[in-house]
PDB file of C-alpha atoms in Angstrom:
ATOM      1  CA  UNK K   1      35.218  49.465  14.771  1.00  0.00           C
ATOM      2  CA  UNK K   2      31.511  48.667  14.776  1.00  0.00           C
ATOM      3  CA  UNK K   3      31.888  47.115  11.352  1.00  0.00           C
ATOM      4  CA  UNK K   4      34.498  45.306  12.190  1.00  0.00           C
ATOM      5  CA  UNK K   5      32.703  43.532  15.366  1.00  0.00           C
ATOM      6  CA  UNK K   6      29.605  43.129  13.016  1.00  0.00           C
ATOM      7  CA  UNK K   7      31.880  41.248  10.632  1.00  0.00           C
ATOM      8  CA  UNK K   8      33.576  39.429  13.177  1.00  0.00           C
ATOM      9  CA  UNK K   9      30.191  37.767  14.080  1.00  0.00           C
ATOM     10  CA  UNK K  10      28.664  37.018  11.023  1.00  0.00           C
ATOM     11  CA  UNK K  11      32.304  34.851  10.107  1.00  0.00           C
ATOM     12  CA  UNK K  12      31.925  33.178  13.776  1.00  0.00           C
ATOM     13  CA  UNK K  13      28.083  32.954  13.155  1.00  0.00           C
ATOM     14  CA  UNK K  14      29.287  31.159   9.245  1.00  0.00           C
ATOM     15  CA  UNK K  15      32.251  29.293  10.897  1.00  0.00           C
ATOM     16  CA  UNK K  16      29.820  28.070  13.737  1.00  0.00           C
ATOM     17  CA  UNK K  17      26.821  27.039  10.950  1.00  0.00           C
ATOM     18  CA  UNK K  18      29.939  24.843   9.238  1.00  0.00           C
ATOM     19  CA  UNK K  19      30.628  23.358  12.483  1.00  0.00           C
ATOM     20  CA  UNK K  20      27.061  22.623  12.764  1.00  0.00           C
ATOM     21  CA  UNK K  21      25.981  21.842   9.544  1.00  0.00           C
ATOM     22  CA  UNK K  22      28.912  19.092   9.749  1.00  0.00           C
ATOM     23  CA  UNK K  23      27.844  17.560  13.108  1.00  0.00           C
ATOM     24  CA  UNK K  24      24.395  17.646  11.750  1.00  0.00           C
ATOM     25  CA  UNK K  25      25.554  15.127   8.580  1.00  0.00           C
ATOM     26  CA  UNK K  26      27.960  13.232  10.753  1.00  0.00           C
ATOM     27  CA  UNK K  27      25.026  12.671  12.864  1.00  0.00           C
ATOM     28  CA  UNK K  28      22.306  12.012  10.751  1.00  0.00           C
ATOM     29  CA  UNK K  29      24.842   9.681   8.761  1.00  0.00           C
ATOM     30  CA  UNK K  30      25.329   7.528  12.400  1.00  0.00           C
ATOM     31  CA  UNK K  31      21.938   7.428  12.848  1.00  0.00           C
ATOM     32  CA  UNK K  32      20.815   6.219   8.824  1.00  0.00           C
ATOM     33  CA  UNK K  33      24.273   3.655   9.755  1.00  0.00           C
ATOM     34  CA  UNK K  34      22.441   2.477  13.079  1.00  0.00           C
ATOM     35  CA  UNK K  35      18.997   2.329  11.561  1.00  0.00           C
ATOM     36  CA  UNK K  36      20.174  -0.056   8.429  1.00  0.00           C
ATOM     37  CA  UNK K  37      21.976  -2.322  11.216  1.00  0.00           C
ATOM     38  CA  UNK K  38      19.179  -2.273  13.534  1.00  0.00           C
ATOM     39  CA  UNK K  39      17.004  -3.200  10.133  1.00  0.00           C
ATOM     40  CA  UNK K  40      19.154  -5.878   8.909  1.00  0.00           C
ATOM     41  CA  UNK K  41      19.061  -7.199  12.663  1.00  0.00           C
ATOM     42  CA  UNK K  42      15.230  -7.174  12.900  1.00  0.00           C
ATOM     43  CA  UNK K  43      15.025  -8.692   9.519  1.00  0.00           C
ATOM     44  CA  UNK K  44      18.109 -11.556  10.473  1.00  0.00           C
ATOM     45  CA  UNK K  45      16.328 -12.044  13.442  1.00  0.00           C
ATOM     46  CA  UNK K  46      13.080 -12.754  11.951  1.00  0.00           C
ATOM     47  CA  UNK K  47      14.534 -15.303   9.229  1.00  0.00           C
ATOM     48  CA  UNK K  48      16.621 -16.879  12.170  1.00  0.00           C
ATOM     49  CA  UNK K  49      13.432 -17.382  13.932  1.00  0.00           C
ATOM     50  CA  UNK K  50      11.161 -18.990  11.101  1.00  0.00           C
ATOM     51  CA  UNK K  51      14.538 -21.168  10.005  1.00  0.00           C
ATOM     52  CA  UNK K  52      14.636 -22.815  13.654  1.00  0.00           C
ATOM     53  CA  UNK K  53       9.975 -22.950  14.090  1.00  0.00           C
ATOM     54  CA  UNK K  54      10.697 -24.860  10.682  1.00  0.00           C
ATOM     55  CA  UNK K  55      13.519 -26.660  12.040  1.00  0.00           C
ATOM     56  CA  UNK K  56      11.540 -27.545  14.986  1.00  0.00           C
ATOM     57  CA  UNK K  57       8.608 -28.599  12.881  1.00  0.00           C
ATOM     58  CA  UNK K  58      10.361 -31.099  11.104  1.00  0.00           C
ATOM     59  CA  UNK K  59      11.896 -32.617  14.042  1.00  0.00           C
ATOM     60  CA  UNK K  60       8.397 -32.822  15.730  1.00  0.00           C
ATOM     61  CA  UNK K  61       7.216 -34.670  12.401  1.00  0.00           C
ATOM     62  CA  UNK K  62      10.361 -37.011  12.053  1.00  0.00           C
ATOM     63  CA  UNK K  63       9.897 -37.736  16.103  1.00  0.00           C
ATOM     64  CA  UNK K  64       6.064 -38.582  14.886  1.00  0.00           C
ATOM     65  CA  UNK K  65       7.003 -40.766  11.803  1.00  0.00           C
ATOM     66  CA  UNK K  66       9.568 -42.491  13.852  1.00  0.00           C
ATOM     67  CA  UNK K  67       6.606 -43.221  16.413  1.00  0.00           C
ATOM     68  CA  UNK K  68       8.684 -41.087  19.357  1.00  0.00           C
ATOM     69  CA  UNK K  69       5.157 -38.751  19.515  1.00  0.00           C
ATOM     70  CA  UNK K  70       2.001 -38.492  19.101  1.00  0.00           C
ATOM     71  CA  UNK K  71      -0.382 -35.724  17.130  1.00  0.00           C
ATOM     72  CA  UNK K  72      -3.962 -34.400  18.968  1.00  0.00           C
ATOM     73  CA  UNK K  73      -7.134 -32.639  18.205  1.00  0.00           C
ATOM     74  CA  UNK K  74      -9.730 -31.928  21.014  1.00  0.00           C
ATOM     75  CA  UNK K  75     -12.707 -33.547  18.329  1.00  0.00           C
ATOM     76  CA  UNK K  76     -10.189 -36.678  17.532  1.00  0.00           C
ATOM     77  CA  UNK K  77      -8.295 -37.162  20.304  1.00  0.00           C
ATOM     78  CA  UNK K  78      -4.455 -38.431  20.170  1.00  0.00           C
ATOM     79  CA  UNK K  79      -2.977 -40.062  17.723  1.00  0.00           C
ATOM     80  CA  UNK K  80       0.073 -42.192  16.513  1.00  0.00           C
ATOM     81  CA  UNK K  81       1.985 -43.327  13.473  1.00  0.00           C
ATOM     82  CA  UNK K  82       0.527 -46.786  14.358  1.00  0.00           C
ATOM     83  CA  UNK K  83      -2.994 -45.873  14.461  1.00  0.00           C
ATOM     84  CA  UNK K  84      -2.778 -44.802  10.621  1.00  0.00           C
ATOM     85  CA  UNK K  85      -0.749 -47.807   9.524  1.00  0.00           C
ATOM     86  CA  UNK K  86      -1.429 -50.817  11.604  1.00  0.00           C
ATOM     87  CA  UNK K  87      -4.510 -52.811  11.318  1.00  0.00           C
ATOM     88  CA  UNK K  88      -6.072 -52.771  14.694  1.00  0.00           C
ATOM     89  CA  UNK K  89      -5.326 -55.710  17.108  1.00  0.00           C
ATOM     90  CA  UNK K  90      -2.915 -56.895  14.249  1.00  0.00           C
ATOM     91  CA  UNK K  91       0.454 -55.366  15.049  1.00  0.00           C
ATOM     92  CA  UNK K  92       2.366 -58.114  12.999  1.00  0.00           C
ATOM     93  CA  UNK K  93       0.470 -56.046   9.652  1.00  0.00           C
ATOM     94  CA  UNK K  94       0.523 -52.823   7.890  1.00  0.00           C
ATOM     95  CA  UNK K  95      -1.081 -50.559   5.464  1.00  0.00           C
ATOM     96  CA  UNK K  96       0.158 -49.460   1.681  1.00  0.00           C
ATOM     97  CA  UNK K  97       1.766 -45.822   3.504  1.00  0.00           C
ATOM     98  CA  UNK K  98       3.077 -43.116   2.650  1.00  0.00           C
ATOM     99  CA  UNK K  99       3.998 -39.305   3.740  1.00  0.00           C
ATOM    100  CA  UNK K 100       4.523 -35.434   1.864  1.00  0.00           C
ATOM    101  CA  UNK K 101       5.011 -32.272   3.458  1.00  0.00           C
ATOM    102  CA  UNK K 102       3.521 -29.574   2.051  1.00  0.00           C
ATOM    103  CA  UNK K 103       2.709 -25.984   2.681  1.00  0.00           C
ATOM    104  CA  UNK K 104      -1.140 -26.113   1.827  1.00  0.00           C
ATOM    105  CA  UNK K 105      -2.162 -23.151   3.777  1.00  0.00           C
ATOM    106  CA  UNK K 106       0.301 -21.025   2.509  1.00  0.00           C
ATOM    107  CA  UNK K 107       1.754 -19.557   5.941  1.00  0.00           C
ATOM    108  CA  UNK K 108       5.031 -20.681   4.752  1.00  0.00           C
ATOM    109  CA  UNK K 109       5.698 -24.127   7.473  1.00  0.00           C
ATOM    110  CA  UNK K 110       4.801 -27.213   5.773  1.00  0.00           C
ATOM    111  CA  UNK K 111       1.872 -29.969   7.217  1.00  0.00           C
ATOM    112  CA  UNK K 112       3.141 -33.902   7.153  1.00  0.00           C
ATOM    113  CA  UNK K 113       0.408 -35.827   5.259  1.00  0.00           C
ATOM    114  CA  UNK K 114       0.355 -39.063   6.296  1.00  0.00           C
ATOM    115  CA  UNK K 115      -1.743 -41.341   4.179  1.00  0.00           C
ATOM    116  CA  UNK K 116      -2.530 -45.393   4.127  1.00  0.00           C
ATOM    117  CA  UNK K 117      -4.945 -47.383   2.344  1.00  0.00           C
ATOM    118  CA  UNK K 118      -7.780 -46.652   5.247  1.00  0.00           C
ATOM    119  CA  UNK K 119      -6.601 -42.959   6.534  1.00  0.00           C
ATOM    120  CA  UNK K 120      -5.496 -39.878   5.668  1.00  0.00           C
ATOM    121  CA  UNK K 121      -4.410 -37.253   8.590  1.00  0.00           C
ATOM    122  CA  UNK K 122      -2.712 -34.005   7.943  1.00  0.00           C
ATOM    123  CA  UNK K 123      -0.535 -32.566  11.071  1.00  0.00           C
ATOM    124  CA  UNK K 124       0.713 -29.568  11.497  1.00  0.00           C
ATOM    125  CA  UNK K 125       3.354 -28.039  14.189  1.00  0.00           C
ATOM    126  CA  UNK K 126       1.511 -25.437  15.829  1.00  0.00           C
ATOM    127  CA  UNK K 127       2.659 -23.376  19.340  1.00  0.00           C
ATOM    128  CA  UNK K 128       5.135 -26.374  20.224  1.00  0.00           C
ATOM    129  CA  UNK K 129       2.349 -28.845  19.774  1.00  0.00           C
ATOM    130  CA  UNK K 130       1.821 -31.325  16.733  1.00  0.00           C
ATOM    131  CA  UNK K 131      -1.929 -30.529  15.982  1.00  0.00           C
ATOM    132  CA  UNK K 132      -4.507 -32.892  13.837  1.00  0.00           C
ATOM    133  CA  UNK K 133      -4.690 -30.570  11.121  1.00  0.00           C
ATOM    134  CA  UNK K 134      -7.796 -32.627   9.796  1.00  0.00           C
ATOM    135  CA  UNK K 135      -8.559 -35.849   8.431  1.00  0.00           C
ATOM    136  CA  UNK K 136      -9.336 -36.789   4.922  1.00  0.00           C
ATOM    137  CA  UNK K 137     -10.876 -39.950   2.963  1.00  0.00           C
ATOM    138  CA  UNK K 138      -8.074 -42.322   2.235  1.00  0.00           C
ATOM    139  CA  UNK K 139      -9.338 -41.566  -1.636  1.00  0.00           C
ATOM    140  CA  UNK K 140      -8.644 -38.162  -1.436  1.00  0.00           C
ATOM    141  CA  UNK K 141      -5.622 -36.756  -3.529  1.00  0.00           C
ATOM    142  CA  UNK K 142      -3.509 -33.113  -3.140  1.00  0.00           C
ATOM    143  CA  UNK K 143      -3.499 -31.450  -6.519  1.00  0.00           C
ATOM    144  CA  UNK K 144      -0.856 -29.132  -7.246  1.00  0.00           C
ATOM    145  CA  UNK K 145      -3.136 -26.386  -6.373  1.00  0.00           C
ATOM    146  CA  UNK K 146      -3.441 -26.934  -2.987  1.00  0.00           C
ATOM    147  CA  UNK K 147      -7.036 -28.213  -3.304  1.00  0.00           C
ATOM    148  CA  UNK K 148      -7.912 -31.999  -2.825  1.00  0.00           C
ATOM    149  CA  UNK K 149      -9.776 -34.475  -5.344  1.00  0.00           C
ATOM    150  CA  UNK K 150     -11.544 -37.818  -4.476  1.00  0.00           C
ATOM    151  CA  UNK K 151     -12.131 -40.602  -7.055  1.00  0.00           C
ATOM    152  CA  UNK K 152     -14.245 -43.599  -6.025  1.00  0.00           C
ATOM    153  CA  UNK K 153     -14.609 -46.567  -8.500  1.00  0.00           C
ATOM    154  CA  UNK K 154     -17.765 -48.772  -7.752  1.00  0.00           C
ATOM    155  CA  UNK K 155     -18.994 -51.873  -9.425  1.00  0.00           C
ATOM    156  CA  UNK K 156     -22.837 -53.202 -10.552  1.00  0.00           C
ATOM    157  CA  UNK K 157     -23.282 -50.472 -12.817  1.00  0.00           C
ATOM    158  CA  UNK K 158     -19.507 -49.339 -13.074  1.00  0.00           C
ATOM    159  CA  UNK K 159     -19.333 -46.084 -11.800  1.00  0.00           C
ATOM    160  CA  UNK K 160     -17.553 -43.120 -11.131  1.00  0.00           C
ATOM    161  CA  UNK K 161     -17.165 -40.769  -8.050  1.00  0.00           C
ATOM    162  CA  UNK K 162     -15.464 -37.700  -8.150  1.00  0.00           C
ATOM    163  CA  UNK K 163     -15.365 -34.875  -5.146  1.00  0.00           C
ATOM    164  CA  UNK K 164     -13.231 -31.231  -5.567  1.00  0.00           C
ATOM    165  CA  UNK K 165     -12.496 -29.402  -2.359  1.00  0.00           C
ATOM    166  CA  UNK K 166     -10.686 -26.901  -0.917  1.00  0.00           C
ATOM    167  CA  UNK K 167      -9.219 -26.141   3.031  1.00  0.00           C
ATOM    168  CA  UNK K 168      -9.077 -23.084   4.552  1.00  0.00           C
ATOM    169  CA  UNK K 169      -6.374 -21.936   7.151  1.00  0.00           C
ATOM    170  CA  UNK K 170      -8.048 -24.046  10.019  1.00  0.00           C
ATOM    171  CA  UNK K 171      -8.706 -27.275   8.137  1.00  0.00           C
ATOM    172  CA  UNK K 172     -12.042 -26.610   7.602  1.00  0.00           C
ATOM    173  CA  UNK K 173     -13.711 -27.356   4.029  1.00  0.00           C
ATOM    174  CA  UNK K 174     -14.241 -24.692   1.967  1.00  0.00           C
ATOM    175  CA  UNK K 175     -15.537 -25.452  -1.202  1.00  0.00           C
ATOM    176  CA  UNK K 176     -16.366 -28.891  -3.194  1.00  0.00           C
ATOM    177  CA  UNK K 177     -18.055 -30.215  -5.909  1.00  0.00           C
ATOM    178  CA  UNK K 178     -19.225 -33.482  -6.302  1.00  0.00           C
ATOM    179  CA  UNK K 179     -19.657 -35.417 -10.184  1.00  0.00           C
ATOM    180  CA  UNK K 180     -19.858 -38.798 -11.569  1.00  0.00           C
ATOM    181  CA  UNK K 181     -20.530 -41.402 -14.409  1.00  0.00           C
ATOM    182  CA  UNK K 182     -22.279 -44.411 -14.940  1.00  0.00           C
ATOM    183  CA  UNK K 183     -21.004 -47.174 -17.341  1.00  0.00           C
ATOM    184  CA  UNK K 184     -25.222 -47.797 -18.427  1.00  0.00           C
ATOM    185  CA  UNK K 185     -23.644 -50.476 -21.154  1.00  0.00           C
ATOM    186  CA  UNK K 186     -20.921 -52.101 -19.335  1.00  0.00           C
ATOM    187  CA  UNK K 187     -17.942 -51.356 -21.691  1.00  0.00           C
ATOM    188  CA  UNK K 188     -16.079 -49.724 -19.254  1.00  0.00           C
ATOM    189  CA  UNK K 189     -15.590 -46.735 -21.811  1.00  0.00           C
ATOM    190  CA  UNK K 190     -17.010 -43.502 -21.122  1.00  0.00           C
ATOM    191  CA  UNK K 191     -18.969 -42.747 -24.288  1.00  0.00           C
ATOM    192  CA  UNK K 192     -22.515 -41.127 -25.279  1.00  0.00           C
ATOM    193  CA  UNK K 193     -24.382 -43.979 -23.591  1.00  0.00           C
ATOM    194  CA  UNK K 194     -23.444 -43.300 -20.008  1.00  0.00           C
ATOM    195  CA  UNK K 195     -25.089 -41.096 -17.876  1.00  0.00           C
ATOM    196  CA  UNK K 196     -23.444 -38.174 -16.269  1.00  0.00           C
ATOM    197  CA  UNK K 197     -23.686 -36.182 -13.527  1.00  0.00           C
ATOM    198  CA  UNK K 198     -22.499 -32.809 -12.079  1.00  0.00           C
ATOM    199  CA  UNK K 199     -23.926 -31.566  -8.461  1.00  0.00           C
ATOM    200  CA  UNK K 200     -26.721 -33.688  -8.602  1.00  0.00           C
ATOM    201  CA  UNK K 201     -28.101 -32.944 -12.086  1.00  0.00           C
ATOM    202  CA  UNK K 202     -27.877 -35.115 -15.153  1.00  0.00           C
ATOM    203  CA  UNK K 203     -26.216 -33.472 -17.863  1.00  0.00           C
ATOM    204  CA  UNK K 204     -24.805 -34.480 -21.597  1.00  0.00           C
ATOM    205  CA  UNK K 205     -21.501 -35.749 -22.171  1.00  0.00           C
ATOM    206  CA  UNK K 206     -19.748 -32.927 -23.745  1.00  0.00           C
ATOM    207  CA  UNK K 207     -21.277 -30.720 -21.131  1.00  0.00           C
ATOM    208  CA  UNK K 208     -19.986 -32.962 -18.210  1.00  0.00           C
ATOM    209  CA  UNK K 209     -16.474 -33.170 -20.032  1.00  0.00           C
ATOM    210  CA  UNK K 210     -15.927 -29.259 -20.228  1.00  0.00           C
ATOM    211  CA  UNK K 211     -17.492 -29.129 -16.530  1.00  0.00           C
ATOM    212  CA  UNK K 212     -14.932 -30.833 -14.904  1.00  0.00           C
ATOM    213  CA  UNK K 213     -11.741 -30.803 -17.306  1.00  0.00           C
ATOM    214  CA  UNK K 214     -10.653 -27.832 -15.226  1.00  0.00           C
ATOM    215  CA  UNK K 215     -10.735 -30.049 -11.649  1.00  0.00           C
ATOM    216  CA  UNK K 216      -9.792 -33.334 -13.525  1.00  0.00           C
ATOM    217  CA  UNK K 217      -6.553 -31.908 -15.197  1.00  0.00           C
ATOM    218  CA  UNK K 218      -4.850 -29.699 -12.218  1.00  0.00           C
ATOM    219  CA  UNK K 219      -3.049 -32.880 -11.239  1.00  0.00           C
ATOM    220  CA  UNK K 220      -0.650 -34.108  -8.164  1.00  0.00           C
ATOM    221  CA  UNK K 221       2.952 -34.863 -10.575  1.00  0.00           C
ATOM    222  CA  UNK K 222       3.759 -31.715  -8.128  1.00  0.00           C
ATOM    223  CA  UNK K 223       3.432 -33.786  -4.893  1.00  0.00           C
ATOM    224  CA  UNK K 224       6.206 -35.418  -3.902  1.00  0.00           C
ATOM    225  CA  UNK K 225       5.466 -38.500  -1.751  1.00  0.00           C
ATOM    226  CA  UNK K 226       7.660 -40.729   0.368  1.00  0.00           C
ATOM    227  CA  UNK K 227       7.051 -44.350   0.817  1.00  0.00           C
ATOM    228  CA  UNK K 228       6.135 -46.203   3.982  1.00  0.00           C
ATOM    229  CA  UNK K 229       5.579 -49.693   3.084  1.00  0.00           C
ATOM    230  CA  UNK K 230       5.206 -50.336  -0.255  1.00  0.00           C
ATOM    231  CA  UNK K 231       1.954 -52.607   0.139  1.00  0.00           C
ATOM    232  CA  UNK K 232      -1.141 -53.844   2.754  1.00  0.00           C
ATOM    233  CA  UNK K 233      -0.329 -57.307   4.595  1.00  0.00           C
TER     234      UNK K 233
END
């Protein structure tokens, strides 16, 4: 009879384990079910979100381009659409314009660049705010890396000034280098008889060339600008 009993309980004590053992899995299968959906929901929820800050961002810029807002730095002040295309006291004339958006810093919303023949601003949607990202020489150029490259032509010697730099995540210069030629005998060909410069220092030709073929060739064909008005009145 004793066997018996013992038997009994180690089948109950199996039967019970099965019972177990299958809540266990049904249970730990609901939870891996409600931790994928709770995933996928964090992860919709985050794509959601930067869809409608970039949504918002280019309605803040289109608001800006259609002069409906203004953009504002505490070390510049506010600014308008007018103020970079529109001579001063001459609101009858404009500026060669035009405007890019591009993600320079990387943090995946773009900046409008908004560039005439006397500025260059770059905004940026920040916090619900349309922020003076900085400001840039009207000769200045985005490459396709991201960096920037300034080319000045000057007369009586002909000469040539080029500046490289890079932003960081602020705005802020980074990096740049700063090289040029002069046209010594006036054939407006850069050849042996020029002088040439790189960071101050005179250097040869060839040495210049492979110096600066590495800034001079990145190029903008990447950029993709948008006209304003096509030239200054």
């Amino acid at each position: 009879m004793k066997r018996i009993v013992i038997i009994t309980e180690i089948l109950l004590a199996f039967l019970m384990g099965l019972i177990v053992g299958a809540q266990c899995r049904k249970n730990l299968l609901f939870l891996e079910n409600n931790i994928k959906q709770i995933m996928n929901l964090s992860f919709s929820n985050i794509k959601f979100s930067e869809r409608n800050e970039e949504k918002t961002a280019m309605k803040f810029y289109e608001d800006f381009l259609q002069g409906r807002n203004t953009a504002f730095s505490e070390t510049m002040g506010k600014i308008g659409i007018e103020d970079i295309i529109i001579p001063k006291g001459e609101p009858e004339k404009h500026y060669y314009s035009k405007y890019a958006l591009l993600d320079l810093d990387k943090d995946g919303l773009k900046e409008l660049h908004v560039k005439s023949a006397r500025y260059y601003y770059i905004l940026k949607y920040k916090d619900n705010n349309l922020i003076i990202w900085t400001q840039l020489s009207p000769y200045s150029e985005p490459l396709n890396n991201g960096a920037f490259l300034e080319h000045r032509v000057f007369s009586a010697p002909s000469y040539k000034v080029y500046s490289y730099s890079m932003l960081d995540g602020n705005g802020s210069e980074i990096f740049e280098l700063n090289f040029g030629t002069y046209d010594i005998n006036y054939n407006g060909v850069q050849d042996n008889e020029d002088e040439y410069y790189f960071e101050g220092e005179k250097i040869e030709k060839d040495m210049w060339d492979r110096l600066t073929d590495k800034y001079l060739s990145v190029g903008s064909d990447k950029i993709e600008w948008v006209i304003l008005f096509e030239e200054t009145t």
